[in-house]
XYZ file of C-alpha atoms in Angstrom:
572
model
C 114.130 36.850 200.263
C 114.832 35.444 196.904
C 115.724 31.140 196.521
C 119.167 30.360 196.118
C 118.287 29.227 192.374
C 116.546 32.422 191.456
C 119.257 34.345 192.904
C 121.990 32.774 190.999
C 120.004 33.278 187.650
C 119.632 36.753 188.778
C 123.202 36.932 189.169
C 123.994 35.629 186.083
C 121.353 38.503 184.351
C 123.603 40.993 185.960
C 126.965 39.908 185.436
C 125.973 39.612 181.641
C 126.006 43.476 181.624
C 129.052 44.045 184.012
C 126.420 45.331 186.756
C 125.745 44.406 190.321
C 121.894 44.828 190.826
C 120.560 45.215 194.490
C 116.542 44.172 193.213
C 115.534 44.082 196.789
C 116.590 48.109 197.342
C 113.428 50.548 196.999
C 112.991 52.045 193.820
C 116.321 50.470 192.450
C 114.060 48.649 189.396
C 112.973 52.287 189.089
C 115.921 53.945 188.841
C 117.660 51.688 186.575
C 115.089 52.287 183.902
C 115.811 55.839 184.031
C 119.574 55.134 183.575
C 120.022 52.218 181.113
C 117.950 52.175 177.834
C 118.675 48.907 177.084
C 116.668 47.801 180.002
C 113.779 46.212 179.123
C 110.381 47.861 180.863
C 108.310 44.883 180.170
C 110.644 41.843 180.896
C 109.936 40.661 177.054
C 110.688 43.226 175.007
C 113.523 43.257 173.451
C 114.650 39.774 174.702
C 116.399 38.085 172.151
C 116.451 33.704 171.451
C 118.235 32.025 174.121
C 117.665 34.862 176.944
C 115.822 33.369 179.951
C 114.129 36.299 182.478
C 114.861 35.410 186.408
C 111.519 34.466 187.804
C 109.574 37.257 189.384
C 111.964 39.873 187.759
C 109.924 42.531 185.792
C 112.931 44.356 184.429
C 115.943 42.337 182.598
C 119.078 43.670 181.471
C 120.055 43.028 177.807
C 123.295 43.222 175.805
C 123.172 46.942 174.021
C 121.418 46.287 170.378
C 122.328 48.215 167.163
C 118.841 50.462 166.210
C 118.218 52.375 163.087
C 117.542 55.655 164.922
C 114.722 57.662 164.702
C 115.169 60.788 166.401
C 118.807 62.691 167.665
C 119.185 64.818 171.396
C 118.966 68.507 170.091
C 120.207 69.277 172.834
C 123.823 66.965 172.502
C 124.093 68.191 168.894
C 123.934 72.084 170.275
C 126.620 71.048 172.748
C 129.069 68.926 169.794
C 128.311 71.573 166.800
C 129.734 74.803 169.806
C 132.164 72.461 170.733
C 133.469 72.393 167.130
C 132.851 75.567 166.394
C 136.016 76.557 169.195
C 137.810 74.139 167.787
C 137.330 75.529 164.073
C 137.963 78.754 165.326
C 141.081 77.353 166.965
C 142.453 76.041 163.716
C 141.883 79.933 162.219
C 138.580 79.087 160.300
C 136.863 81.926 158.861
C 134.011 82.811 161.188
C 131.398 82.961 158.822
C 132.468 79.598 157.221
C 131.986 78.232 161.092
C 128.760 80.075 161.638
C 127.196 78.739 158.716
C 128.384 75.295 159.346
C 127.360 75.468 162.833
C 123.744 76.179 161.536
C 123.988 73.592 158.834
C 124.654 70.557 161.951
C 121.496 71.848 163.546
C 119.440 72.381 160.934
C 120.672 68.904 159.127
C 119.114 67.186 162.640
C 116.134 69.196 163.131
C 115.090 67.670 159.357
C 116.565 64.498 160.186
C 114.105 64.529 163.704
C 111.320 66.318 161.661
C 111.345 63.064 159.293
C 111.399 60.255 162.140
C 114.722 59.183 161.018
C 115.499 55.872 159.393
C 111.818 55.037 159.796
C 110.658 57.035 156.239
C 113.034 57.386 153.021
C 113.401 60.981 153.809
C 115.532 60.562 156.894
C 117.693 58.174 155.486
C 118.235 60.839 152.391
C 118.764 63.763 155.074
C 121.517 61.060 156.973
C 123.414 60.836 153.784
C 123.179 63.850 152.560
C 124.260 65.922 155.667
C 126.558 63.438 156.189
C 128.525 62.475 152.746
C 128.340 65.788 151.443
C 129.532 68.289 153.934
C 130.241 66.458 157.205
C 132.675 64.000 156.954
C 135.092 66.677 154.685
C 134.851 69.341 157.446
C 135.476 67.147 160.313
C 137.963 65.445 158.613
C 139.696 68.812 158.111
C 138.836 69.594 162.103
C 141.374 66.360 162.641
C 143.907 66.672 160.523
C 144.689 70.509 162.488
C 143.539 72.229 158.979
C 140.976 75.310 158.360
C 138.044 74.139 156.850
C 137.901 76.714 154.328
C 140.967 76.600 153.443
C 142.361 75.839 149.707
C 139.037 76.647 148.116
C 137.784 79.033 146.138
C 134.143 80.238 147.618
C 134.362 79.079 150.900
C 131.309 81.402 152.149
C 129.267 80.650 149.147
C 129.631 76.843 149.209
C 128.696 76.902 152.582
C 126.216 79.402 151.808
C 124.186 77.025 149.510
C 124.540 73.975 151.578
C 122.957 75.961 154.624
C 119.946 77.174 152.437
C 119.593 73.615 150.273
C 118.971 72.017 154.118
C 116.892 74.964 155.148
C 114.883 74.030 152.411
C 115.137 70.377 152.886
C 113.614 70.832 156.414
C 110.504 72.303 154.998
C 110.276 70.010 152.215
C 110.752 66.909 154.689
C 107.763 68.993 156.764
C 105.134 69.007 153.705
C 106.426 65.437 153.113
C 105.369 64.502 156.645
C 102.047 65.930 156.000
C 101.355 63.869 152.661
C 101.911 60.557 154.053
C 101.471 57.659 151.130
C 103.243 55.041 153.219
C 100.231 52.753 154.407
C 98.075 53.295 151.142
C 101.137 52.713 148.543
C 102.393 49.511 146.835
C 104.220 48.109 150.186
C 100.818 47.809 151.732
C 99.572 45.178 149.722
C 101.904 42.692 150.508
C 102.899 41.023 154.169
C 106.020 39.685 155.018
C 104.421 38.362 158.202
C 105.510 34.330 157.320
C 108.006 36.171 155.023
C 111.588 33.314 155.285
C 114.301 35.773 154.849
C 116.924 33.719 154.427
C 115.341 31.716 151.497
C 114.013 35.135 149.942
C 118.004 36.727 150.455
C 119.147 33.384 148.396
C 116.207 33.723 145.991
C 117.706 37.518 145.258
C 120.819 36.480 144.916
C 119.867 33.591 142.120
C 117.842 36.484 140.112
C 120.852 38.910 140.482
C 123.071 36.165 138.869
C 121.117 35.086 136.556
C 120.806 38.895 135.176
C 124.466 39.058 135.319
C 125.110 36.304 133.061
C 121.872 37.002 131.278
C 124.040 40.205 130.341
C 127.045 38.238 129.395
C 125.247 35.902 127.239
C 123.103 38.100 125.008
C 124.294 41.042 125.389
C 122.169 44.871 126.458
C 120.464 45.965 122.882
C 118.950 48.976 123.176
C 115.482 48.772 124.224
C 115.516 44.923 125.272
C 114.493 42.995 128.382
C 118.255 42.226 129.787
C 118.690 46.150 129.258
C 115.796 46.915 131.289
C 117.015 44.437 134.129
C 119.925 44.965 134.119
C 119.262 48.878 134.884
C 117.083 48.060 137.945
C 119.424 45.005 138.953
C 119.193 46.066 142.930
C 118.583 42.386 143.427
C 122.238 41.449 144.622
C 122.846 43.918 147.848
C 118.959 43.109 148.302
C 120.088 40.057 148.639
C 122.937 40.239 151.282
C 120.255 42.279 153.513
C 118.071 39.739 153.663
C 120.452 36.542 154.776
C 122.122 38.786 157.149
C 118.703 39.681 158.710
C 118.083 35.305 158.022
C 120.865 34.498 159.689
C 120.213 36.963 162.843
C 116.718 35.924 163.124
C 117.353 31.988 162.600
C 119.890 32.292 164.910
C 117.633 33.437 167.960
C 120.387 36.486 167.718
C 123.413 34.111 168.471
C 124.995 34.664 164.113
C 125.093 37.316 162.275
C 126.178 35.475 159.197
C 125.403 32.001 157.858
C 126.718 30.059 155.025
C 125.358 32.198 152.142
C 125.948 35.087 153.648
C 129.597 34.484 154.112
C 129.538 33.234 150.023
C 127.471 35.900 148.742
C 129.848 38.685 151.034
C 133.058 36.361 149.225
C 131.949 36.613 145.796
C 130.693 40.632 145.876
C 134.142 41.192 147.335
C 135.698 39.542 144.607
C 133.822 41.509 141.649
C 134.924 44.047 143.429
C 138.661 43.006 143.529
C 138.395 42.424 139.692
C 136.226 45.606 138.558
C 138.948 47.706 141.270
C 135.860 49.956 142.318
C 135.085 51.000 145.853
C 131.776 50.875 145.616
C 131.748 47.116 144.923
C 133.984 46.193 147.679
C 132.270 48.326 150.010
C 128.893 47.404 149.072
C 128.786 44.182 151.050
C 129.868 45.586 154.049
C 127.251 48.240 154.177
C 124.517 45.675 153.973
C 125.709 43.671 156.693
C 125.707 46.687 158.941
C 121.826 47.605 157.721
C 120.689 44.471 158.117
C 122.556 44.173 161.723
C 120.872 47.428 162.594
C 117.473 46.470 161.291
C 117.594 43.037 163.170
C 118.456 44.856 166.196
C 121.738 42.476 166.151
C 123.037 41.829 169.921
C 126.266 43.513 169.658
C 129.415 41.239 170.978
C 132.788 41.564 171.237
C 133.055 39.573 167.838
C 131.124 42.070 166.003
C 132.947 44.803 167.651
C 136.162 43.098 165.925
C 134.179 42.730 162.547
C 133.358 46.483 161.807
C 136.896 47.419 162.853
C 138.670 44.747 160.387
C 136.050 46.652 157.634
C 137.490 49.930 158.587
C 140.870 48.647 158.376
C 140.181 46.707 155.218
C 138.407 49.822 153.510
C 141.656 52.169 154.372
C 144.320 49.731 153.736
C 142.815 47.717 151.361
C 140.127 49.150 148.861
C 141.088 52.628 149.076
C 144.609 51.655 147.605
C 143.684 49.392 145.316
C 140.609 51.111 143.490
C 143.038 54.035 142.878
C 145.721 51.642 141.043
C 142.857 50.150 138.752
C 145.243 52.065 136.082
C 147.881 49.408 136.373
C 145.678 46.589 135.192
C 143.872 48.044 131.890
C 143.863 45.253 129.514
C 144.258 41.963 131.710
C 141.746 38.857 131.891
C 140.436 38.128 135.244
C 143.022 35.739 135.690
C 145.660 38.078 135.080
C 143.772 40.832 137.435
C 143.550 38.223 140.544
C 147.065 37.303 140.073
C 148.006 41.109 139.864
C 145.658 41.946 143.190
C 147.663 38.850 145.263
C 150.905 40.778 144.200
C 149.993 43.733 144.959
C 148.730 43.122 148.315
C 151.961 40.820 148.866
C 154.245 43.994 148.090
C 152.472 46.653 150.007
C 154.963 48.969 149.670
C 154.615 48.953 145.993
C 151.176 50.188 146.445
C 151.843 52.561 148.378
C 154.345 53.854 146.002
C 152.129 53.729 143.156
C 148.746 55.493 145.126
C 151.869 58.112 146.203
C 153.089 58.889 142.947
C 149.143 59.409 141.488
C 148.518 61.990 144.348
C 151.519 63.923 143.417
C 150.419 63.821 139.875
C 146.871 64.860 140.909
C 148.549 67.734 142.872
C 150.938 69.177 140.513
C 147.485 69.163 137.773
C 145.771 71.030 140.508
C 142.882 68.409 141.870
C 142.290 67.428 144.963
C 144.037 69.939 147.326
C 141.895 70.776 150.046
C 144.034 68.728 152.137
C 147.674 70.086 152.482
C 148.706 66.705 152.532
C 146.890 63.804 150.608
C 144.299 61.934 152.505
C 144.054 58.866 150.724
C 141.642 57.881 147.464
C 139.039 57.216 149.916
C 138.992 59.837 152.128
C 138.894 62.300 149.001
C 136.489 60.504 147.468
C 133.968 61.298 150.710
C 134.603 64.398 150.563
C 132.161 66.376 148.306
C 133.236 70.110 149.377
C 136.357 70.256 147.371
C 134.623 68.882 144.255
C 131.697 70.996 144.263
C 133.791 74.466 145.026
C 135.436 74.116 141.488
C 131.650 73.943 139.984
C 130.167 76.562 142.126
C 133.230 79.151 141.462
C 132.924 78.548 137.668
C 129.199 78.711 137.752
C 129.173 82.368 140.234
C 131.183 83.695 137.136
C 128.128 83.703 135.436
C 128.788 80.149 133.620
C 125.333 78.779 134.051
C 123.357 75.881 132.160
C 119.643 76.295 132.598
C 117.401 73.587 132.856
C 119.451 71.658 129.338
C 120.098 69.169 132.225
C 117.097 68.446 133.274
C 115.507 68.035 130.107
C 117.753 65.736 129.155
C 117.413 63.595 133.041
C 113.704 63.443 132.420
C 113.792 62.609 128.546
C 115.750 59.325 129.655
C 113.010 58.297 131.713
C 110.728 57.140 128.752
C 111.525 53.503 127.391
C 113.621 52.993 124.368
C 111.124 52.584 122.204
C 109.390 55.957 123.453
C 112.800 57.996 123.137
C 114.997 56.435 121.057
C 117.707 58.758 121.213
C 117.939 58.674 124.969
C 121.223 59.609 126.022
C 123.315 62.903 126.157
C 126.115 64.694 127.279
C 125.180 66.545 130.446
C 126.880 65.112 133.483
C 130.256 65.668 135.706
C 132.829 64.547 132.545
C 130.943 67.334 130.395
C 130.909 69.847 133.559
C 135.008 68.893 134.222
C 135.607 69.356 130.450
C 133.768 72.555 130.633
C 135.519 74.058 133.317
C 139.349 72.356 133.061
C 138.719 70.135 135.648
C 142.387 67.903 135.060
C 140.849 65.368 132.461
C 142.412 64.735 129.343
C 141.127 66.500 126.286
C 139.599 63.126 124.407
C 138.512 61.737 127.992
C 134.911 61.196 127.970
C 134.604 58.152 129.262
C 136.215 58.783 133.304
C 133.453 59.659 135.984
C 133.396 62.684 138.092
C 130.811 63.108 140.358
C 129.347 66.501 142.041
C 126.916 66.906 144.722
C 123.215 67.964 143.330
C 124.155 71.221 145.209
C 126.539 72.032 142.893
C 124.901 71.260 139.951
C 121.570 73.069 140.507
C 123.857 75.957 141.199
C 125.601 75.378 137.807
C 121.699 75.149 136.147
C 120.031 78.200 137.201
C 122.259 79.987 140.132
C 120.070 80.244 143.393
C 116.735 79.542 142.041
C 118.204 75.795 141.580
C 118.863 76.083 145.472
C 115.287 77.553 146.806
C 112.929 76.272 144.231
C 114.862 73.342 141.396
C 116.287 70.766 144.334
C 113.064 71.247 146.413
C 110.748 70.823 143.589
C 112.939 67.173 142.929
C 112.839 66.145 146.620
C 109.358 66.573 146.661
C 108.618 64.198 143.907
C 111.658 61.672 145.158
C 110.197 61.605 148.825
C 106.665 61.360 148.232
C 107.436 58.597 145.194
C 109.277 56.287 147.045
C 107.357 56.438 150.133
C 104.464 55.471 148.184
C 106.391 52.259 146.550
C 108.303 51.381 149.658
C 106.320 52.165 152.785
C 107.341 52.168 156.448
C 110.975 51.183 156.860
C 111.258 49.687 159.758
C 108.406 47.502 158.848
C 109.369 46.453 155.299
C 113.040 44.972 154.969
C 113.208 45.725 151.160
C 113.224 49.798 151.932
C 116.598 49.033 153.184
C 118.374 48.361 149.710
C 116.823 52.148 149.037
C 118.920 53.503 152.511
C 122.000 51.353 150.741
C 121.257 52.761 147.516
C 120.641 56.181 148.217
C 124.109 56.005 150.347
C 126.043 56.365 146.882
C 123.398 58.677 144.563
C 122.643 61.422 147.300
C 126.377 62.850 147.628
C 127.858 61.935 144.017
C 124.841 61.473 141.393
C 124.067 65.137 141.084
C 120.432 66.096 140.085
C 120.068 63.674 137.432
C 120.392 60.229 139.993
C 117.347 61.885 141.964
C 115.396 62.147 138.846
C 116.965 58.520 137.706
C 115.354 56.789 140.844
C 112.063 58.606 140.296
C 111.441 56.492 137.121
C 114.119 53.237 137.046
C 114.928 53.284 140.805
C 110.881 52.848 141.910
C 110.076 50.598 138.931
C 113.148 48.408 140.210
C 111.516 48.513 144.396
C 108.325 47.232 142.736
C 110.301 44.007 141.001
C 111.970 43.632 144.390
C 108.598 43.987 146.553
C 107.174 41.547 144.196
C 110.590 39.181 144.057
C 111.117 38.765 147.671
C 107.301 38.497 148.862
C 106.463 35.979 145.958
C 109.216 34.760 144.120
C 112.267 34.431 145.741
C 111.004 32.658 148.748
C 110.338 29.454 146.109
C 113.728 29.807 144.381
C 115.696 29.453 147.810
C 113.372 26.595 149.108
C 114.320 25.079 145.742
C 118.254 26.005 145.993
C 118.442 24.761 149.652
C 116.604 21.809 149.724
C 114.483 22.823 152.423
C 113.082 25.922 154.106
C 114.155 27.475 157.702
C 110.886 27.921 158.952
C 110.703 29.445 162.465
C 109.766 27.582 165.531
C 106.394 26.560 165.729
C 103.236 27.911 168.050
C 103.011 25.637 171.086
C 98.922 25.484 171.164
C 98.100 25.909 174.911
C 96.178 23.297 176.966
C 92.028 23.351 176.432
C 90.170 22.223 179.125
C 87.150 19.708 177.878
C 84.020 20.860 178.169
C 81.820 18.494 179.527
C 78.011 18.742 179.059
C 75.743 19.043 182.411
C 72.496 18.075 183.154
C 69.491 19.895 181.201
C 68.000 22.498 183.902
C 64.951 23.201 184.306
C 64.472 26.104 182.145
C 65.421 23.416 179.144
C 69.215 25.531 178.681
C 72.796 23.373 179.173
C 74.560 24.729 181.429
C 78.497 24.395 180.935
C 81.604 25.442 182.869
């Protein structure tokens, strides 16, 4: 019979988790373990600051936690990819468009599994790349009532190539498994076990400012330092992941922000604002979520409300204003803060404007896989679309060879190595080439393809079953030796933030990109946060958030007996 005091803390475990446990039934502890997985099986684990265990309880019920996941049912994915498959039949898909998809979802998790998820580069490449490129457009299409292959060109062979490109991604993420560089590489020589993330987040942020107005100030010559930095400037989302993971672990779990976090999420929101791009805007909001997931961040109802005021935010606000960046060519920052408050003041004149550009992009023939516009931001996630333009020009026999890749592995070498870096290979040349709706002196507007689609455009199959495989092999085994384990080195997450804008949109050439800049730029961060950025916060705040210290536990004295008789002491 439990005390009344135990009882009532026992009580108060349960109610935390809207559950009524019976401890005293047979087999109940038992049972629960099978049904909750956020019960802890050894009464610690798991336990965040502030959570006190009932006495004599050996199994305590937590709040669920956010995880980076590792591995996804098989089974459950079988069961959602049929599931969609009636419903894209029931929308009039074409059946080999479905089938092909269908085996694309299963193949896209049997890499993802195959690759231990978010715990090695890989899976976090194979999340983004199933995900970004192919997923989000189709489903999208499943919800707005439409056929997924509809209003393209080479429905069957799109889906065709991104079917094989993961077939070959699962074997690649196999042999990748096999050569394992993760505990010999560059992350292993450096421990982050007194590591104070909160000083090292604010001692990323100082370096990523002072590049920016390092830039400002002199100016990027070709071939100088500031050039160099500023190409492997990482330091600034590197930055929010570490105070958000600060503030969760300072916290005992009770924050998720502090007040640097809150600044540093303020200021990359404003850049954002100014510069009108997505990616800016939505940049800080990503790396609050990866460093909530890495912390294993107790999810409340607060946080709940967070992540839905960023998906509100992202649809309402940065989707509509990143497209009307056209409106405010030529103004100071002054000008484009006062023009954002207006804007957002007089929604409806947004609306109008983002309107009126969709009907223009219509009428010139981009952007209609939807029958109805989506929104900037919907049609920016959705690669299919994009890519079906390149791959129908391309299966006409328009093909480029490996120009492209000459040219992505020539800009590797330093300036002073390859002075002429540069070129014109890239999605403007490859829009310009095929009439993609630009402008016949615009060289300077982005358009991004999926790496499917260009190694298609380079050398037809062969850059599906032997060019991208040949790249990921090299990018996987690269980073993992620079980076190491994941989920035991915080600074691999900037590369899962990073690689969640160059896997769907950077075509071959931001693979190749990261081989060279993107791992010289993880080796100044290793080196930044582990020995460098710690001081600089210490410095910036004054003093340094050290965790609570070891309690030493009591030591009995030893007291010396009596010699014995065979001449030994004898001591207990």
């Amino acid at each position: 019979m439990l005390s009344g005091r135990r009882s009532s803390i026992l009580q108060r475990d349960a109610d935390r988790c809207s559950l009524v446990c019976r401890w005293s039934a047979p087999g109940w502890q038992q049972q629960l373990r099978r049904l909750l997985p956020t019960v802890s099986r050894t009464g610690r684990e798991d336990a965040g600051a502030g959570d006190k265990l009932a006495p004599g309880v050996s199994c305590k019920l937590v709040l669920v936690r956010l995880k980076l996941p590792t591995r996804v049912s098989l089974q459950k994915t079988f069961v959602f990819a049929a599931i969609f498959f009636c419903i894209q039949q029931l929308e009039h898909t074409g059946l080999v468009f479905s089938l092909l998809y269908f085996a694309f979802v299963i193949l896209s998790v049997v890499a993802f599994n195959i690759a231990e998820g978010f715990s090695r580069i890989s899976g976090a490449y194979i999340f983004w790349y199933s995900t970004l490129i192919v997923m989000f457009g189709v489903t999208w299409k499943a919800l707005v009532g439409e056929p997924a292959d509809s209003n393209l060109f080479t429905p069957v062979l799109d889906m065709s190539l991104y079917t094989a490109s993961m077939v070959m991604l699962v074997l690649v993420t196999h042999l990748n498994k096999k050569m394992d560089f993760r505990s010999i590489g560059v992350a292993s020589g450096f421990s982050i076990a007194d590591l104070n993330y909160t000083s090292a987040g604010l001692g990323c942020l100082i370096v990523w400012l002072g590049i920016i107005y390092a830039d400002m100030v002199f100016g990027q010559a070709p071939g100088s330092i500031v050039s160099a930095l500023v190409q492997v400037n990482v330091f600034g989302p590197l930055g929010l992941i570490m105070v958000t993971i600060g503030a969760i672990k300072d916290s005992g779990g009770r924050r998720a922000t502090n007040t640097i976090s809150i600044l540093a999420f303020i200021y990359f929101f404003y850049l954002g604002l100014m510069s009108f791009s997505k990616q800016a805007m939505l940049t800080p909001m990503i790396c609050w979520i990866v460093g909530a997931f890495y912390s294993r961040l107790k999810v409340r109802w607060v946080h709940v409300v967070m992540m839905l005021l960023m998906v509100i935010v992202s649809f309402m606000v940065v989707s509509p204003l990143s497209a009307s960046r056209d409106l405010a060519e030529g103004l100071d920052d002054t000008q484009r803060l006062e023009f954002v408050g207006h804007m957002l003041l007089h929604y409806s004149q947004l609306r109008e404007h983002v309107k009126g550009l969709e009907e223009t992009a219509e009428s010139n023939g981009v952007g209609e896989w939807y029958n109805k516009p989506q929104g900037s931001l919907v049609e920016r996630l959705s690669m299919v679309p994009v890519d079906d333009e390149l791959i129908a020009y391309s299966a006409k026999g328009h093909y480029e060879g490996l120009a492209p890749l000459y040219q992505y592995f020539g800009n590797l070498a330093p300036h002073f190595i390859n002075p002429n870096k540069g070129g014109f290979y890239g999605g403007n040349y490859y829009a310009h080439e095929m009439g993609y709706g630009l402008a016949e002196g615009d060289y300077s507007t982005g358009i991004s393809f999926s790496p499917v689609a260009e190694a298609f455009h380079c050398e037809g199959w062969g850059g599906i079953l032997w060019l991208m495989p040949t790249i990921w092999v090299l990018l996987f085994s690269s980073v993992d030796f620079v980076v190491g384990d994941i989920m035991k080195y915080p600074w691999g997450l900037m590369v899962v933030v990073w690689f969640g804008h160059l896997v769907p949109e950077q075509l071959l050439g931001g693979m190749i990109y990261f081989l060279g800049n993107g791992n010289f730029g993880m080796v100044l961060a290793i080196i930044l946060v582990t020995r460098i950025a710690p001081i600089l916060g210490a410095l910036f705040m004054g003093k340094t958030v050290l965790p609570p210290a070891r309690r030493p536990a009591s030591i009995r004295r030893v007291v010396p007996q009596a010699r014995g008789s065979a001449g030994l002491s004898t001591l207990y």
